[in-house]
Amino acid sequence: MDFYTDTSARLDKLSGTERNVFNFVIKNMHRVKDMSIRELAAECYVSTTTLFRLVKKLGFEGYSEFVAAIRDTEADSRRIDIPDVVFGADYQSSYLKNITEAVQVITPEKKEAFDRIMSRYPKIYILAQGLSQDVGWYFYRMLTTCGYEVEFPEQEYQFKAILRRIKRDDVLLVLSYTGNNQVVIRQIEEIFAIATPTIISITRADNNVIQNMSDLNFYMFADEVEYLGSDVTSRCGMIAILESLMYSRITAAQKGG
């Protein structure tokens, strides 16, 4: 059983409260897999009746089947097998599913929040390290093409320079797969000592530091891969999220014109 596959087609049936519980489950699978229904209800400040209703709407017979799917999916996400990743047909399906899920779990509320922020055309600062930096440069080009003023400080001296200019009305676009990159976290903390810009982040789907620091977080899915000591986990989910959000804005602008 795969939790994402089993639930993705049913998300539009959820109420606002049920959607909040679903988002909590996605971000905390490592905890939820061992929770009883009463423990999860208490954690989400809802009744067990609400959880039973959510479980049914998501297509599960009961809470036990719901948790079993979470447990299987959480275990699968931790397995890394380089030969299968490179050659296995299963990985191709998983790869496509991860990209699809990253877009499908964008809620209307998050899309509206993103549109509100971007509609005021703030100055955008991109923060990223490691493999996510390459994605950052793609985002830099996309956003500047769409008319935004964007800076991407890769070097420390560039970052120190933006500390003299950054303002509350600006936006930090933070890219970190793990959501726990210490360099990026330190940069955010240094910026917040001076100003409190809006933080939009893209991280993996769990409870992480950067997600908790953000005003608006989008989460992606990927099969985590390390090769010869380097992180080579796909960042295509990040690209799919921002492309989906920005193409929607571009389409709306063209219709309005």
C-alpha positions as a Python dict, from the first residue, in 0.01 Angstrom:
ca = {
    (1, 'M'): (0, 0, 0),
    (2, 'D'): (120, 351, -82),
    (3, 'F'): (-29, 637, 114),
    (4, 'Y'): (27, 904, -153),
    (5, 'T'): (-121, 697, -435),
    (6, 'D'): (-416, 585, -225),
    (7, 'T'): (-512, 938, -114),
    (8, 'S'): (-418, 1181, -392),
    (9, 'A'): (-741, 1145, -590),
    (10, 'R'): (-955, 1210, -283),
    (11, 'L'): (-800, 1525, -138),
    (12, 'D'): (-1061, 1758, -286),
    (13, 'K'): (-1326, 1590, -68),
    (14, 'L'): (-1161, 1705, 256),
    (15, 'S'): (-1287, 1989, 472),
    (16, 'G'): (-1047, 2257, 598),
    (17, 'T'): (-1001, 2081, 931),
    (18, 'E'): (-947, 1745, 763),
    (19, 'R'): (-694, 1900, 526),
    (20, 'N'): (-498, 2037, 823),
    (21, 'V'): (-488, 1688, 977),
    (22, 'F'): (-379, 1540, 644),
    (23, 'N'): (-95, 1795, 616),
    (24, 'F'): (15, 1709, 971),
    (25, 'V'): (22, 1339, 881),
    (26, 'I'): (228, 1400, 566),
    (27, 'K'): (486, 1605, 754),
    (28, 'N'): (506, 1369, 1053),
    (29, 'M'): (478, 1018, 909),
    (30, 'H'): (769, 901, 1123),
    (31, 'R'): (557, 982, 1432),
    (32, 'V'): (206, 910, 1308),
    (33, 'K'): (295, 553, 1205),
    (34, 'D'): (317, 462, 1576),
    (35, 'M'): (23, 670, 1704),
    (36, 'S'): (-314, 544, 1817),
    (37, 'I'): (-623, 722, 1688),
    (38, 'R'): (-666, 895, 2023),
    (39, 'E'): (-303, 1013, 2023),
    (40, 'L'): (-333, 1154, 1670),
    (41, 'A'): (-664, 1322, 1754),
    (42, 'A'): (-509, 1486, 2061),
    (43, 'E'): (-204, 1599, 1861),
    (44, 'C'): (-424, 1763, 1596),
    (45, 'Y'): (-684, 1899, 1843),
    (46, 'V'): (-972, 1713, 1675),
    (47, 'S'): (-1211, 1440, 1781),
    (48, 'T'): (-1170, 1072, 1699),
    (49, 'T'): (-1493, 1107, 1502),
    (50, 'T'): (-1322, 1362, 1277),
    (51, 'L'): (-1035, 1118, 1222),
    (52, 'F'): (-1273, 832, 1138),
    (53, 'R'): (-1445, 1056, 886),
    (54, 'L'): (-1109, 1160, 736),
    (55, 'V'): (-993, 798, 708),
    (56, 'K'): (-1313, 702, 526),
    (57, 'K'): (-1291, 997, 287),
    (58, 'L'): (-935, 895, 200),
    (59, 'G'): (-1058, 550, 99),
    (60, 'F'): (-947, 338, 395),
    (61, 'E'): (-1168, 85, 571),
    (62, 'G'): (-1049, 194, 912),
    (63, 'Y'): (-773, 356, 1114),
    (64, 'S'): (-560, 39, 1118),
    (65, 'E'): (-547, 27, 738),
    (66, 'F'): (-475, 402, 732),
    (67, 'V'): (-176, 363, 966),
    (68, 'A'): (-52, 53, 781),
    (69, 'A'): (-33, 254, 458),
    (70, 'I'): (158, 530, 639),
    (71, 'R'): (397, 276, 792),
    (72, 'D'): (466, 110, 454),
    (73, 'T'): (519, 442, 277),
    (74, 'E'): (746, 579, 549),
    (75, 'A'): (959, 262, 539),
    (76, 'D'): (982, 273, 159),
    (77, 'S'): (1102, 633, 168),
    (78, 'R'): (1404, 528, 374),
    (79, 'R'): (1522, 254, 137),
    (80, 'I'): (1799, 351, -104),
    (81, 'D'): (1932, 111, -362),
    (82, 'I'): (2157, 277, -619),
    (83, 'P'): (2131, 3, -888),
    (84, 'D'): (1750, 12, -867),
    (85, 'V'): (1753, 389, -878),
    (86, 'V'): (1955, 394, -1196),
    (87, 'F'): (1810, 94, -1378),
    (88, 'G'): (1489, -18, -1209),
    (89, 'A'): (1153, 32, -1375),
    (90, 'D'): (1000, 74, -1029),
    (91, 'Y'): (1208, 385, -974),
    (92, 'Q'): (1075, 539, -1293),
    (93, 'S'): (721, 501, -1160),
    (94, 'S'): (826, 630, -820),
    (95, 'Y'): (1008, 926, -977),
    (96, 'L'): (700, 1032, -1173),
    (97, 'K'): (475, 976, -873),
    (98, 'N'): (695, 1198, -654),
    (99, 'I'): (672, 1485, -901),
    (100, 'T'): (297, 1443, -940),
    (101, 'E'): (239, 1431, -565),
    (102, 'A'): (443, 1749, -508),
    (103, 'V'): (195, 1938, -726),
    (104, 'Q'): (-122, 1759, -618),
    (105, 'V'): (-77, 1840, -249),
    (106, 'I'): (-62, 2217, -312),
    (107, 'T'): (-378, 2331, -138),
    (108, 'P'): (-597, 2613, -275),
    (109, 'E'): (-520, 2804, 46),
    (110, 'K'): (-146, 2783, -13),
    (111, 'K'): (-183, 2881, -377),
    (112, 'E'): (-391, 3184, -279),
    (113, 'A'): (-132, 3281, -16),
    (114, 'F'): (146, 3251, -275),
    (115, 'D'): (-51, 3465, -521),
    (116, 'R'): (-111, 3735, -258),
    (117, 'I'): (259, 3755, -180),
    (118, 'M'): (377, 3751, -540),
    (119, 'S'): (111, 3995, -662),
    (120, 'R'): (281, 4278, -476),
    (121, 'Y'): (603, 4208, -669),
    (122, 'P'): (839, 4197, -370),
    (123, 'K'): (1214, 4184, -404),
    (124, 'I'): (1312, 3818, -374),
    (125, 'Y'): (1627, 3673, -218),
    (126, 'I'): (1696, 3306, -287),
    (127, 'L'): (1876, 3101, -22),
    (128, 'A'): (2006, 2752, -110),
    (129, 'Q'): (2307, 2529, -58),
    (130, 'G'): (2446, 2218, -229),
    (131, 'L'): (2243, 2059, -505),
    (132, 'S'): (1954, 2296, -439),
    (133, 'Q'): (2171, 2586, -560),
    (134, 'D'): (2136, 2465, -918),
    (135, 'V'): (1759, 2474, -878),
    (136, 'G'): (1799, 2822, -731),
    (137, 'W'): (1959, 2951, -1049),
    (138, 'Y'): (1673, 2812, -1256),
    (139, 'F'): (1426, 2987, -1024),
    (140, 'Y'): (1633, 3306, -1052),
    (141, 'R'): (1596, 3306, -1428),
    (142, 'M'): (1224, 3221, -1419),
    (143, 'L'): (1141, 3491, -1166),
    (144, 'T'): (1347, 3765, -1333),
    (145, 'T'): (1180, 3678, -1665),
    (146, 'C'): (845, 3726, -1492),
    (147, 'G'): (945, 4077, -1384),
    (148, 'Y'): (1071, 4023, -1029),
    (149, 'E'): (1386, 4175, -885),
    (150, 'V'): (1584, 3877, -757),
    (151, 'E'): (1919, 3825, -585),
    (152, 'F'): (2086, 3492, -522),
    (153, 'P'): (2382, 3528, -282),
    (154, 'E'): (2595, 3217, -324),
    (155, 'Q'): (2915, 3347, -164),
    (156, 'E'): (2945, 3466, 194),
    (157, 'Y'): (3048, 3819, 92),
    (158, 'Q'): (2735, 3840, -127),
    (159, 'F'): (2521, 3731, 164),
    (160, 'K'): (2679, 3989, 395),
    (161, 'A'): (2604, 4257, 136),
    (162, 'I'): (2231, 4181, 128),
    (163, 'L'): (2211, 4219, 506),
    (164, 'R'): (2254, 4592, 449),
    (165, 'R'): (1961, 4606, 203),
    (166, 'I'): (1701, 4351, 300),
    (167, 'K'): (1365, 4484, 424),
    (168, 'R'): (1050, 4355, 588),
    (169, 'D'): (852, 4374, 262),
    (170, 'D'): (1099, 4145, 82),
    (171, 'V'): (1070, 3768, 36),
    (172, 'L'): (1314, 3490, 114),
    (173, 'L'): (1271, 3193, -120),
    (174, 'V'): (1441, 2913, 70),
    (175, 'L'): (1527, 2583, -101),
    (176, 'S'): (1642, 2295, 117),
    (177, 'Y'): (1544, 1935, 61),
    (178, 'T'): (1610, 1824, 421),
    (179, 'G'): (1491, 2153, 567),
    (180, 'N'): (1774, 2125, 819),
    (181, 'N'): (2072, 2276, 631),
    (182, 'Q'): (2268, 2457, 902),
    (183, 'V'): (2420, 2719, 668),
    (184, 'V'): (2077, 2822, 541),
    (185, 'I'): (1929, 2822, 892),
    (186, 'R'): (2213, 3046, 1012),
    (187, 'Q'): (2153, 3283, 719),
    (188, 'I'): (1783, 3308, 802),
    (189, 'E'): (1864, 3381, 1166),
    (190, 'E'): (2111, 3656, 1066),
    (191, 'I'): (1852, 3814, 838),
    (192, 'F'): (1586, 3801, 1111),
    (193, 'A'): (1817, 3988, 1345),
    (194, 'I'): (1782, 4282, 1103),
    (195, 'A'): (1442, 4244, 933),
    (196, 'T'): (1152, 3997, 915),
    (197, 'P'): (1086, 3930, 546),
    (198, 'T'): (828, 3675, 436),
    (199, 'I'): (973, 3324, 403),
    (200, 'I'): (851, 3092, 128),
    (201, 'S'): (1024, 2756, 145),
    (202, 'I'): (1031, 2424, -39),
    (203, 'T'): (1146, 2127, 171),
    (204, 'R'): (1078, 1758, 202),
    (205, 'A'): (752, 1638, 354),
    (206, 'D'): (840, 1611, 721),
    (207, 'N'): (866, 1830, 1027),
    (208, 'N'): (1192, 2023, 979),
    (209, 'V'): (1351, 2346, 1103),
    (210, 'I'): (1314, 2555, 787),
    (211, 'Q'): (952, 2450, 739),
    (212, 'N'): (881, 2566, 1095),
    (213, 'M'): (1055, 2900, 1031),
    (214, 'S'): (852, 2967, 716),
    (215, 'D'): (540, 3173, 656),
    (216, 'L'): (452, 2951, 361),
    (217, 'N'): (595, 2603, 304),
    (218, 'F'): (552, 2369, 9),
    (219, 'Y'): (671, 2014, 45),
    (220, 'M'): (816, 1775, -210),
    (221, 'F'): (873, 1400, -223),
    (222, 'A'): (1181, 1213, -341),
    (223, 'D'): (1367, 885, -302),
    (224, 'E'): (1672, 994, -104),
    (225, 'V'): (1994, 898, -280),
    (226, 'E'): (2355, 939, -170),
    (227, 'Y'): (2638, 834, -400),
    (228, 'L'): (3008, 838, -312),
    (229, 'G'): (2931, 1053, -10),
    (230, 'S'): (2734, 1316, -204),
    (231, 'D'): (2365, 1392, -198),
    (232, 'V'): (2214, 1329, -542),
    (233, 'T'): (1849, 1324, -437),
    (234, 'S'): (1625, 1456, -714),
    (235, 'R'): (1513, 1819, -681),
    (236, 'C'): (1259, 1787, -963),
    (237, 'G'): (979, 1816, -709),
    (238, 'M'): (1102, 2167, -623),
    (239, 'I'): (1092, 2265, -989),
    (240, 'A'): (745, 2115, -1036),
    (241, 'I'): (608, 2315, -743),
    (242, 'L'): (736, 2656, -851),
    (243, 'E'): (657, 2594, -1217),
    (244, 'S'): (301, 2497, -1127),
    (245, 'L'): (254, 2810, -916),
    (246, 'M'): (417, 3048, -1163),
    (247, 'Y'): (258, 2902, -1477),
    (248, 'S'): (-78, 2947, -1308),
    (249, 'R'): (4, 3314, -1252),
    (250, 'I'): (130, 3355, -1610),
    (251, 'T'): (-188, 3198, -1750),
    (252, 'A'): (-408, 3424, -1535),
    (253, 'A'): (-210, 3733, -1645),
    (254, 'Q'): (-243, 3640, -2011),
    (255, 'K'): (-619, 3591, -1980),
    (256, 'G'): (-648, 3919, -1796),
    (257, 'G'): (-452, 4094, -2072),
}
